[in-house]
Coordinates of C-alpha atoms in Angstrom, one line a residue:
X1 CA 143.1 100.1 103.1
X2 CA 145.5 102.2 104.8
X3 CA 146.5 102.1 108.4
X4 CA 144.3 105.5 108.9
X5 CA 141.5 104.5 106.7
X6 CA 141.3 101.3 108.7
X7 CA 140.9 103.3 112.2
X8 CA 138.5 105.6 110.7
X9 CA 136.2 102.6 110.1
X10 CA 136.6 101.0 113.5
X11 CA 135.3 104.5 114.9
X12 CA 132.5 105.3 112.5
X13 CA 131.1 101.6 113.6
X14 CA 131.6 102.9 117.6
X15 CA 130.0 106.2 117.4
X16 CA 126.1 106.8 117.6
X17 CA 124.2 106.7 114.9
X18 CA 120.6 108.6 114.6
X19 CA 117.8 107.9 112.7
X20 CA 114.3 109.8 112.5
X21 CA 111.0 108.8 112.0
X22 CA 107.9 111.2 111.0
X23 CA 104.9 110.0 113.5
X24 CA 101.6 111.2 113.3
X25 CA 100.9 112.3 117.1
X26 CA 97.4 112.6 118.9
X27 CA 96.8 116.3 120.1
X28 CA 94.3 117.9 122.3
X29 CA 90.1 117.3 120.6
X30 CA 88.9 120.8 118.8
X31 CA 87.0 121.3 121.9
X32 CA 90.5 121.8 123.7
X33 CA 89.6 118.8 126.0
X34 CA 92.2 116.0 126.0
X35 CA 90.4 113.0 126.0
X36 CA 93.2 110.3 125.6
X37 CA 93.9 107.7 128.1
X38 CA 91.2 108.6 130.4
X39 CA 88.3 107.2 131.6
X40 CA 84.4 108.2 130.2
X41 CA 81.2 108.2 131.3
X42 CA 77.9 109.4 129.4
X43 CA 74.7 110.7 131.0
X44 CA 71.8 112.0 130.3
X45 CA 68.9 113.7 131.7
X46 CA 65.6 112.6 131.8
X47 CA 62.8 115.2 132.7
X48 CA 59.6 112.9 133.1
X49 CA 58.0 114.8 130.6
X50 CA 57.3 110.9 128.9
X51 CA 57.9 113.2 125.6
X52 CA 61.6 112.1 124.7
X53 CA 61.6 108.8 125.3
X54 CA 63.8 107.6 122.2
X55 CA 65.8 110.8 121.3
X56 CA 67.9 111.5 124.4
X57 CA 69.3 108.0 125.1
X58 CA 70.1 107.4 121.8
X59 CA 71.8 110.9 122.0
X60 CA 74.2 109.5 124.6
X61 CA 74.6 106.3 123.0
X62 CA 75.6 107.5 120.2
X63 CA 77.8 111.0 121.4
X64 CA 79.3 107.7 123.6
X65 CA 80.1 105.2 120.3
X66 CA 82.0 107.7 118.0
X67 CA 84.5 108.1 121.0
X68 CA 84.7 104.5 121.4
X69 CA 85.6 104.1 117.7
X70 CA 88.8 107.3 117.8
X71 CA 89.9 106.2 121.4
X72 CA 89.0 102.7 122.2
X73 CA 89.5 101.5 118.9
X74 CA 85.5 100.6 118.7
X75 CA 85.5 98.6 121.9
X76 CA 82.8 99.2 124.7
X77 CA 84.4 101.0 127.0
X78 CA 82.4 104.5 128.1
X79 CA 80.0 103.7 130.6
X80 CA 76.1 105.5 129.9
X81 CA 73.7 106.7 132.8
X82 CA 70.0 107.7 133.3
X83 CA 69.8 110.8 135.9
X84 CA 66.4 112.3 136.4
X85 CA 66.3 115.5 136.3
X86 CA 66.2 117.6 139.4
X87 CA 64.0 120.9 138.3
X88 CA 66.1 123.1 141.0
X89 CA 69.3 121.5 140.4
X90 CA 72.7 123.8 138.4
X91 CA 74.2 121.1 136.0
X92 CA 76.8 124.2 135.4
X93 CA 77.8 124.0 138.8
X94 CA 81.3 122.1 140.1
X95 CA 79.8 120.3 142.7
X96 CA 77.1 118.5 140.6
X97 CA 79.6 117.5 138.2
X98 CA 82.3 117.0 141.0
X99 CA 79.6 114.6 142.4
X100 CA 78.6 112.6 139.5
X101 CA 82.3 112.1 138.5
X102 CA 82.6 110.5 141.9
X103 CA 79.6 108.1 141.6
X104 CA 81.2 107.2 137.8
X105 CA 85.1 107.3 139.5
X106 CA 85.6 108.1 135.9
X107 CA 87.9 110.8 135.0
X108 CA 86.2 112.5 132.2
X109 CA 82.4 113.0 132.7
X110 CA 79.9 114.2 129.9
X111 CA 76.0 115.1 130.9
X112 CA 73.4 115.7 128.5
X113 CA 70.7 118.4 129.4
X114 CA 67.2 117.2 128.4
X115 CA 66.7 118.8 124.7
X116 CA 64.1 121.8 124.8
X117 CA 62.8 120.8 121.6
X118 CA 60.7 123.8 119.8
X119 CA 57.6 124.0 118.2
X120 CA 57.2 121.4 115.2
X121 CA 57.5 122.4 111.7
X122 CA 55.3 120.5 109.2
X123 CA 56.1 120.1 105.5
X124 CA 53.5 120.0 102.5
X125 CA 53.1 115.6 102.5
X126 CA 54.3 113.5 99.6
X127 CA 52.1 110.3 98.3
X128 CA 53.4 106.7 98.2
X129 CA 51.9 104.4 95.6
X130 CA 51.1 100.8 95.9
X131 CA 50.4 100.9 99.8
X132 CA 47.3 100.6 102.0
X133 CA 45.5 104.2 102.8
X134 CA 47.2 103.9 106.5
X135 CA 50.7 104.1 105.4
X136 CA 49.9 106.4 101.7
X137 CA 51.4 109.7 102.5
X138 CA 54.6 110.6 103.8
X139 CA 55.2 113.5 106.0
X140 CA 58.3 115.3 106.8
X141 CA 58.7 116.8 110.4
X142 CA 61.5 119.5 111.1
X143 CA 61.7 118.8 114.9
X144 CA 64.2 121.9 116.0
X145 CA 65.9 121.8 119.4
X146 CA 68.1 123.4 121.9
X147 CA 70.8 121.4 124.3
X148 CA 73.3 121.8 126.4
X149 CA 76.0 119.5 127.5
X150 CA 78.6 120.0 130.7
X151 CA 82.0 117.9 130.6
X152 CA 84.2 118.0 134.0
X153 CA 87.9 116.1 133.5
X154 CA 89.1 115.3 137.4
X155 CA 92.7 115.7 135.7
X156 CA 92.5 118.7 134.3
X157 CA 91.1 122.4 135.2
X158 CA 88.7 122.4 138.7
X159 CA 86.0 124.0 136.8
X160 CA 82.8 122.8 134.4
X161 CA 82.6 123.4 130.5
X162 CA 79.4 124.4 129.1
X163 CA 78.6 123.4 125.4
X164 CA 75.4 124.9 123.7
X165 CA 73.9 124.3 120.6
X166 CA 70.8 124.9 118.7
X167 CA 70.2 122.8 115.7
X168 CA 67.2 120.4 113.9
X169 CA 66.8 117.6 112.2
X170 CA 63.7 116.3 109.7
X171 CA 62.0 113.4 110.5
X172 CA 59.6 111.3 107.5
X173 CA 57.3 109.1 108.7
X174 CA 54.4 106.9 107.1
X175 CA 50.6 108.5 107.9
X176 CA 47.2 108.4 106.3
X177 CA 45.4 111.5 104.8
X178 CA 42.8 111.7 107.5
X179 CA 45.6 112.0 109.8
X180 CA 45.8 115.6 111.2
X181 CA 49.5 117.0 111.2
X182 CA 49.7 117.6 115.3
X183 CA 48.5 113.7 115.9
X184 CA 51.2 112.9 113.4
X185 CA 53.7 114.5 114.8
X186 CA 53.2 113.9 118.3
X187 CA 53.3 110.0 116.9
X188 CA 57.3 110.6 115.9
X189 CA 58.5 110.6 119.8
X190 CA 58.7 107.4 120.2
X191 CA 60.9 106.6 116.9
X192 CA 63.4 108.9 117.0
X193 CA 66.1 106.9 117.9
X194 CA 68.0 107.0 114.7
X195 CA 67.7 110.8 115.1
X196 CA 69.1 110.7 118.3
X197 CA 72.5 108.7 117.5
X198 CA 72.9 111.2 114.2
X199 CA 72.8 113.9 116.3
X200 CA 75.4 112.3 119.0
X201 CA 77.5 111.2 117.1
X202 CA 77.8 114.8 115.2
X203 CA 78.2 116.7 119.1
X204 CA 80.9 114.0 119.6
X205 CA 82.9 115.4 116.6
X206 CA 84.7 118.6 118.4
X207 CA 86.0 116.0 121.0
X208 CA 87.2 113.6 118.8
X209 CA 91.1 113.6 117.7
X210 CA 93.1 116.0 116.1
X211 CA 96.6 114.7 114.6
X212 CA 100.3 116.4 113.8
X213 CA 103.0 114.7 112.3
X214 CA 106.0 115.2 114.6
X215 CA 109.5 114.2 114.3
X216 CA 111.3 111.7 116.6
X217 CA 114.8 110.3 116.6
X218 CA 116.2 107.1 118.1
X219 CA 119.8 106.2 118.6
X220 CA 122.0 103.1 117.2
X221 CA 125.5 101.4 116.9
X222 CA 126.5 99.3 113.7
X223 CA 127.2 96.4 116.5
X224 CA 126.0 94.6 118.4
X225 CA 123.2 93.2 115.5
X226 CA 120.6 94.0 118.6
X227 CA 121.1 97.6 117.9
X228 CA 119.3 97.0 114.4
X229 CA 116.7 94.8 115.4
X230 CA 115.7 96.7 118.0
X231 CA 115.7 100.0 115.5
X232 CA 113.9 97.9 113.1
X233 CA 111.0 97.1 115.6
X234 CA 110.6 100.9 116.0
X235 CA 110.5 101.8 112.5
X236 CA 107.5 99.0 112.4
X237 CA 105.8 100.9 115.5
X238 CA 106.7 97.4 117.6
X239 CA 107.1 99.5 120.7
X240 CA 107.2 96.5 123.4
X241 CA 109.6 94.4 121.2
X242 CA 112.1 97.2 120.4
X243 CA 112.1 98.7 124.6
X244 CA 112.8 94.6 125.1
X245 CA 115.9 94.2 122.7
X246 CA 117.2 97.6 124.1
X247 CA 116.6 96.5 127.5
X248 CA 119.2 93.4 126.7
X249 CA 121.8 96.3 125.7
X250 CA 121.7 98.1 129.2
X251 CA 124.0 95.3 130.5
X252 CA 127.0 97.3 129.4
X253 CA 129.6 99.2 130.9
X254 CA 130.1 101.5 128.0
X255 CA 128.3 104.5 129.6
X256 CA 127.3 106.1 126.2
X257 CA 125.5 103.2 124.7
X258 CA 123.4 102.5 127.7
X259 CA 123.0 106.4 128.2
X260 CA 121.4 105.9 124.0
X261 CA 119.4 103.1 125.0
X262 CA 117.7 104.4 127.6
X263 CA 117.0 107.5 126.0
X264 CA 115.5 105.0 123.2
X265 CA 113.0 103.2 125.9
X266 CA 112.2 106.6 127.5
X267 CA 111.4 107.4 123.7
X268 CA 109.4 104.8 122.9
X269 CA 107.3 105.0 126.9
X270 CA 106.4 108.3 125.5
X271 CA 104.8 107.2 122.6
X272 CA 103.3 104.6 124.1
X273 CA 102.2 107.3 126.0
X274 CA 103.5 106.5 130.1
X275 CA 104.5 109.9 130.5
X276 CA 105.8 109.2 133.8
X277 CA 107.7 106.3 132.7
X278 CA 108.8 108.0 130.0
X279 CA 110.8 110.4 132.2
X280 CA 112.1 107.7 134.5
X281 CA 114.6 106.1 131.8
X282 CA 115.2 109.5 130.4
X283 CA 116.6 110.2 134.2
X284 CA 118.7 107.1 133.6
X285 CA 119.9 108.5 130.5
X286 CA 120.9 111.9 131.6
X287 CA 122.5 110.2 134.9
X288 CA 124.5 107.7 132.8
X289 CA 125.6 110.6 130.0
X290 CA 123.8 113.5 129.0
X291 CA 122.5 113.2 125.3
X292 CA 122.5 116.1 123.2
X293 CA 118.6 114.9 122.3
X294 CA 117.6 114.3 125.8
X295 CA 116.1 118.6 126.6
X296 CA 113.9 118.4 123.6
X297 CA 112.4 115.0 124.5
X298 CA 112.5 116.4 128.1
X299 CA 110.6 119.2 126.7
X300 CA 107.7 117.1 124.9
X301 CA 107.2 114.7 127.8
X302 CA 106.7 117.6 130.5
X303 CA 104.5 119.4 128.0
X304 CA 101.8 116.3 127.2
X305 CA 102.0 116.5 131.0
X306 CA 100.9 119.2 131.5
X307 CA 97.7 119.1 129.4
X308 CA 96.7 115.5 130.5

């Protein structure tokens, strides 16, 4: 190797190296409500009628499960509440919201209105063989229903967001032929649980995640060795054990590679996602040396901000 070839080498093994990772970020739910890293609460109003005494808490319970399993990775963690309706009361209105967030001290609050369920729709029965008389027809109910549900987030726009829907569902249940349709029907009240949690867990959906793959780089030097592991902990999504190996490598006086790993720990706070971390060690960054990646990661950190 020649004397220049020889230098060469020496400073390709000095200069920063990048390396880029496609990552599959959460965005904003359909609904346009970000949900992620808040707190939840779930309630639901109960209008006395003694009518719905299965459908509407199971509606909660289960609108309250299907975000547990996208954002709380299945664990109990949204908090459900029994309000009784008051007649004269605006559910669209701030302060009621506003209040209710307060007793919760939740940040995002959800309220079911009581269902206005519509006249029952009775389908032509269907036998069942090898039963007793009680339990030897099976009759299908299409229970159609109106509801509305209000969502205030304390971190985001001062103002309440009305969802409406109109939708049904069929019920079957067991009955005897001298049963009339009406006393059949107003029978399935009190077992429409299962109903209930189908039809929260499909109004949860337009809250639920939505996911882009997005492009992020991290920095690296041949030497020290630390520079790899701690590259290789982030290609493996180990977060905590790659920001602690680039923490070891601040101890430098080489203003460049602690400028890169701080910009890799602001990097890896964001995804994390401590925002405000995030842009703490990217200030440490810029202040030590200005990286030519530092404005776009600037950028993406002040715009998930923003729509916290």
């Amino acid at each position: 190797m020649t004397i220049l070839a020889a230098a060469a080498a020496v400073l390709a093994a000095c200069s920063p190296q990048v390396f880029t990772m496609n990552i599959d970020m959460r965005q904003p739910s359909a609904s346009g409500i970000n949900v992620a890293g808040k707190t939840l609460s779930v309630a639901w109003l109960d209008d006395l009628s003694g009518q719905d005494t299965a459908f509407s808490p199971a509606l909660a319970e289960g609108f309250s499960q299907a975000l547990e399993k996208d954002y709380f990775g299945g664990e109990k963690a949204i908090a459900l509440y029994r309000m009784e309706k008051d007649f004269g009361g605006d559910y669209a209105a701030r302060d009621t919201l506003v209040n209710y967030a307060l007793a919760s001290g939740d940040d995002l609050v959800f309220l079911f209105e009581a269902p206005a369920f519509g006249p029952l729709k009775y389908s032509q029965r269907s036998p069942v063989v090898g039963v007793s008389r009680d339990s030897s027809q099976v009759l299908t109910v299409t229970v159609p229903y109106s509801l509305n549900l209000y969502v205030y987030d304390t971190m985001g726009k001062d103002t309440v967001r009305v969802f409406r829907g109109q939708t049904e569902f069929q019920h079957k249940t067991f009955c005897s032929p001298d049963e009339r349709d009406e006393d059949v029907g107003w029978r399935i009240w009190k077992d429409l649980e299962g109903d209930g949690t189908r039809a929260g867990v499909k109004a949860a959906q337009q809250f639920l995640s939505t996911w882009k793959a997005e492009r992020y780089s991290f920095i690296y030097y041949d030497a020290p060795e630390a520079w790899s592991t701690a590259a290789q902990a982030a290609y493996e999504y180990r977060w905590h054990d790659a920001i602690k190996v680039w923490m070891t490598l601040l101890d430098t006086k080489n203003l460049e590679k602690r400028s890169c790993a701080a910009y890799n720990i602001a990097t890896a706070c964001y995804l994390m996602g401590d925002y405000d971390l995030a842009i703490k060690w990217l200030d440490r960054s810029d202040k030590d040396q200005p990286l030519s990646l530092s404005a776009g990661l600037r950028k993406r950190i002040l715009a998930r901000k923003e729509i916290r």
